[in-house]
CSV table of C-alpha atoms in Angstrom, one decimal:
chain,number,residue,atom,x,y,z
A,1,UNK,CA,11.3,175.1,24.5
A,2,UNK,CA,9.3,171.8,25.7
A,3,UNK,CA,8.2,170.1,22.8
A,4,UNK,CA,5.1,168.1,22.2
A,5,UNK,CA,4.9,164.6,22.9
A,6,UNK,CA,1.8,162.8,21.3
A,7,UNK,CA,2.7,159.5,22.3
A,8,UNK,CA,5.5,158.4,23.8
A,9,UNK,CA,6.5,154.3,23.8
A,10,UNK,CA,10.3,153.2,25.4
A,11,UNK,CA,12.8,155.1,24.0
A,12,UNK,CA,11.3,157.6,21.7
A,13,UNK,CA,8.2,160.0,20.9
A,14,UNK,CA,7.0,160.7,18.3
A,15,UNK,CA,6.6,165.1,18.8
A,16,UNK,CA,5.0,167.6,17.1
A,17,UNK,CA,7.6,169.4,14.4
A,18,UNK,CA,8.4,172.9,15.1
A,19,UNK,CA,9.9,175.0,12.5
A,20,UNK,CA,13.9,174.9,14.2
A,21,UNK,CA,13.3,171.0,13.1
A,22,UNK,CA,13.3,172.2,9.6
A,23,UNK,CA,17.4,173.8,10.3
A,24,UNK,CA,18.0,169.5,10.8
A,25,UNK,CA,16.2,168.7,7.9
A,26,UNK,CA,17.9,171.3,5.9
A,27,UNK,CA,21.0,169.4,6.8
A,28,UNK,CA,19.6,165.8,6.9
A,29,UNK,CA,18.1,165.7,3.5
A,30,UNK,CA,21.2,167.0,1.7
A,31,UNK,CA,23.6,164.2,2.4
A,32,UNK,CA,23.9,162.1,-0.9
A,33,UNK,CA,24.6,158.5,0.7
A,34,UNK,CA,20.9,159.9,2.8
A,35,UNK,CA,19.4,160.8,-0.5
A,36,UNK,CA,20.4,157.2,-2.2
A,37,UNK,CA,17.3,155.1,0.3
A,38,UNK,CA,14.6,158.1,-0.5
A,39,UNK,CA,11.8,156.9,-2.6
A,40,UNK,CA,11.1,160.4,-3.5
A,41,UNK,CA,14.5,162.1,-4.6
A,42,UNK,CA,18.0,161.7,-4.8
A,43,UNK,CA,21.8,163.9,-6.1
A,44,UNK,CA,19.1,166.6,-5.0
A,45,UNK,CA,20.2,169.6,-3.3
A,46,UNK,CA,17.0,171.3,-1.0
A,47,UNK,CA,17.7,175.7,0.5
A,48,UNK,CA,17.3,175.9,3.7
A,49,UNK,CA,14.4,178.6,2.6
A,50,UNK,CA,12.7,175.0,0.2
A,51,UNK,CA,13.0,173.5,3.3
A,52,UNK,CA,10.7,175.6,5.5
A,53,UNK,CA,8.0,176.3,3.0
A,54,UNK,CA,8.0,172.6,3.1
A,55,UNK,CA,7.2,172.3,6.3
A,56,UNK,CA,4.0,175.0,5.9
A,57,UNK,CA,2.5,173.4,3.1
A,58,UNK,CA,3.0,169.4,4.8
A,59,UNK,CA,1.9,171.2,8.3
A,60,UNK,CA,-1.4,172.5,6.8
A,61,UNK,CA,-1.8,169.1,4.6
A,62,UNK,CA,-5.1,167.9,6.3
A,63,UNK,CA,-4.0,164.1,4.7
A,64,UNK,CA,-0.3,163.7,6.3
A,65,UNK,CA,0.6,163.1,9.5
A,66,UNK,CA,4.4,164.5,10.3
A,67,UNK,CA,5.9,163.8,13.0
A,68,UNK,CA,9.5,164.5,14.5
A,69,UNK,CA,10.9,161.0,15.9
A,70,UNK,CA,13.1,162.1,19.6
A,71,UNK,CA,15.1,160.4,22.0
A,72,UNK,CA,14.4,160.5,25.2
A,73,UNK,CA,18.4,159.0,26.1
A,74,UNK,CA,20.6,161.9,23.7
A,75,UNK,CA,17.3,164.6,24.4
A,76,UNK,CA,17.3,165.6,20.4
A,77,UNK,CA,15.3,164.9,17.3
A,78,UNK,CA,17.3,161.9,15.1
A,79,UNK,CA,14.1,161.3,12.2
A,80,UNK,CA,11.1,161.7,10.9
A,81,UNK,CA,8.3,159.9,10.3
A,82,UNK,CA,4.5,160.5,8.9
A,83,UNK,CA,1.2,158.5,7.6
A,84,UNK,CA,0.5,160.6,3.7
A,85,UNK,CA,-1.6,160.9,1.1
A,86,UNK,CA,-3.8,160.0,4.6
A,87,UNK,CA,-7.2,158.5,2.0
A,88,UNK,CA,-10.6,158.7,5.6
A,89,UNK,CA,-12.8,157.5,3.1
A,90,UNK,CA,-11.4,154.2,2.6
A,91,UNK,CA,-9.2,154.4,5.7
A,92,UNK,CA,-5.5,154.0,4.1
A,93,UNK,CA,-2.0,155.4,4.0
A,94,UNK,CA,1.1,155.4,3.3
A,95,UNK,CA,4.6,156.0,5.9
A,96,UNK,CA,7.3,157.4,5.4
A,97,UNK,CA,9.9,157.2,7.9
A,98,UNK,CA,13.4,158.6,7.1
A,99,UNK,CA,16.4,157.5,9.5
A,100,UNK,CA,18.8,160.8,9.1
A,101,UNK,CA,20.5,160.6,12.1
A,102,UNK,CA,23.9,158.7,11.0
A,103,UNK,CA,24.1,157.8,14.9
A,104,UNK,CA,21.4,156.6,15.9
A,105,UNK,CA,21.0,153.9,13.4
A,106,UNK,CA,20.7,149.9,13.8
A,107,UNK,CA,19.2,151.3,17.8
A,108,UNK,CA,15.6,149.3,17.3
A,109,UNK,CA,15.1,153.5,17.5
A,110,UNK,CA,13.1,152.8,13.2
A,111,UNK,CA,10.9,149.7,14.6
A,112,UNK,CA,10.3,151.4,18.0
A,113,UNK,CA,8.5,154.1,15.9
A,114,UNK,CA,6.9,152.0,13.6
A,115,UNK,CA,5.4,150.4,16.0
A,116,UNK,CA,3.7,153.8,16.9
A,117,UNK,CA,3.0,155.7,14.2
A,118,UNK,CA,1.3,152.5,12.9
A,119,UNK,CA,-0.9,152.0,16.4
A,120,UNK,CA,-1.8,155.7,15.7
A,121,UNK,CA,-3.2,155.1,12.2
A,122,UNK,CA,-4.9,152.0,13.8
A,123,UNK,CA,-6.1,153.5,16.9
A,124,UNK,CA,-6.5,157.3,17.1
A,125,UNK,CA,-7.0,157.8,12.9
A,126,UNK,CA,-8.8,154.3,12.8
A,127,UNK,CA,-7.3,153.2,10.0
A,128,UNK,CA,-7.8,149.9,8.2
A,129,UNK,CA,-4.6,149.6,6.3
A,130,UNK,CA,-0.7,151.6,6.1
A,131,UNK,CA,2.1,150.9,3.0
A,132,UNK,CA,4.7,151.1,2.7
A,133,UNK,CA,7.9,151.4,-0.7
A,134,UNK,CA,12.0,151.2,0.0
A,135,UNK,CA,14.2,150.5,-2.4
A,136,UNK,CA,15.1,146.7,-2.7
A,137,UNK,CA,19.0,147.5,-1.8
A,138,UNK,CA,17.8,148.8,1.6
A,139,UNK,CA,17.3,144.8,3.5
A,140,UNK,CA,18.1,146.7,6.8
A,141,UNK,CA,14.6,148.7,6.0
A,142,UNK,CA,13.1,144.8,4.8
A,143,UNK,CA,13.7,143.3,8.1
A,144,UNK,CA,12.2,145.8,10.3
A,145,UNK,CA,9.4,146.2,8.0
A,146,UNK,CA,9.0,141.9,8.1
A,147,UNK,CA,9.6,141.3,11.7
A,148,UNK,CA,6.7,144.6,12.4
A,149,UNK,CA,4.2,142.0,10.7
A,150,UNK,CA,4.1,144.1,6.7
A,151,UNK,CA,3.9,141.6,4.2
A,152,UNK,CA,5.2,141.8,0.6
A,153,UNK,CA,2.2,142.2,-2.6
A,154,UNK,CA,4.1,143.9,-5.1
A,155,UNK,CA,7.6,145.4,-7.2
A,156,UNK,CA,7.7,148.2,-9.6
A,157,UNK,CA,10.3,146.6,-11.4
A,158,UNK,CA,13.1,148.3,-12.2
A,159,UNK,CA,11.6,151.9,-10.7
A,160,UNK,CA,14.7,154.1,-9.4
A,161,UNK,CA,17.9,154.3,-10.5
A,162,UNK,CA,21.0,154.6,-8.1
A,163,UNK,CA,24.6,153.6,-8.7
A,164,UNK,CA,24.0,153.4,-12.7
A,165,UNK,CA,21.9,150.7,-12.6
A,166,UNK,CA,18.0,149.8,-11.4
A,167,UNK,CA,16.1,148.8,-8.7
A,168,UNK,CA,12.6,147.7,-7.1
A,169,UNK,CA,10.7,149.4,-4.9
A,170,UNK,CA,9.6,147.2,-3.1
A,171,UNK,CA,5.6,147.5,-2.1
A,172,UNK,CA,4.0,146.0,1.2
A,173,UNK,CA,1.1,146.9,3.5
A,174,UNK,CA,-0.1,146.2,7.3
A,175,UNK,CA,-4.0,145.7,8.6
A,176,UNK,CA,-5.2,146.5,11.5
A,177,UNK,CA,-6.2,143.3,12.3
A,178,UNK,CA,-3.1,142.2,11.5
A,179,UNK,CA,-1.3,144.0,13.8
A,180,UNK,CA,-4.0,145.1,16.7
A,181,UNK,CA,-3.6,141.2,17.0
A,182,UNK,CA,0.2,141.4,17.7
């Protein structure tokens, strides 16, 4: 099936998710190492039925824009990226990105995908600000976000419990004027 590409840049495209993608998500989301980086879940086991239900709900939610990240080079879906809790009145949203395919990590796909999603947020949805949050031990993510001009705006102290220790959640934001001027 030909996938619908919403935006394309260099090596990747943001494509419309299809129900068939839930089988990949189901496999990836049940990886405990991957889960340790996700803020919303940790040590949970998700059934395929639950993942399919999530797909049905999120694709109908007008305050969420979910895309699969598709690599042209390998002709496959490697990650998901989304704008969550879109507030059209105040023109802001929160960015989520899940780096699932471990073979494709550290290859600039995350940086390209985030830039594409910000382009969509600021030039298509006309948002003013995009926020994100991540767990402090995720130094790779932090380096990517800083490279894309996100600025740290706060911390939720001892917010996540991983491996017998509490970690801060770091909050960052970027404004359309800052992104578009680059």
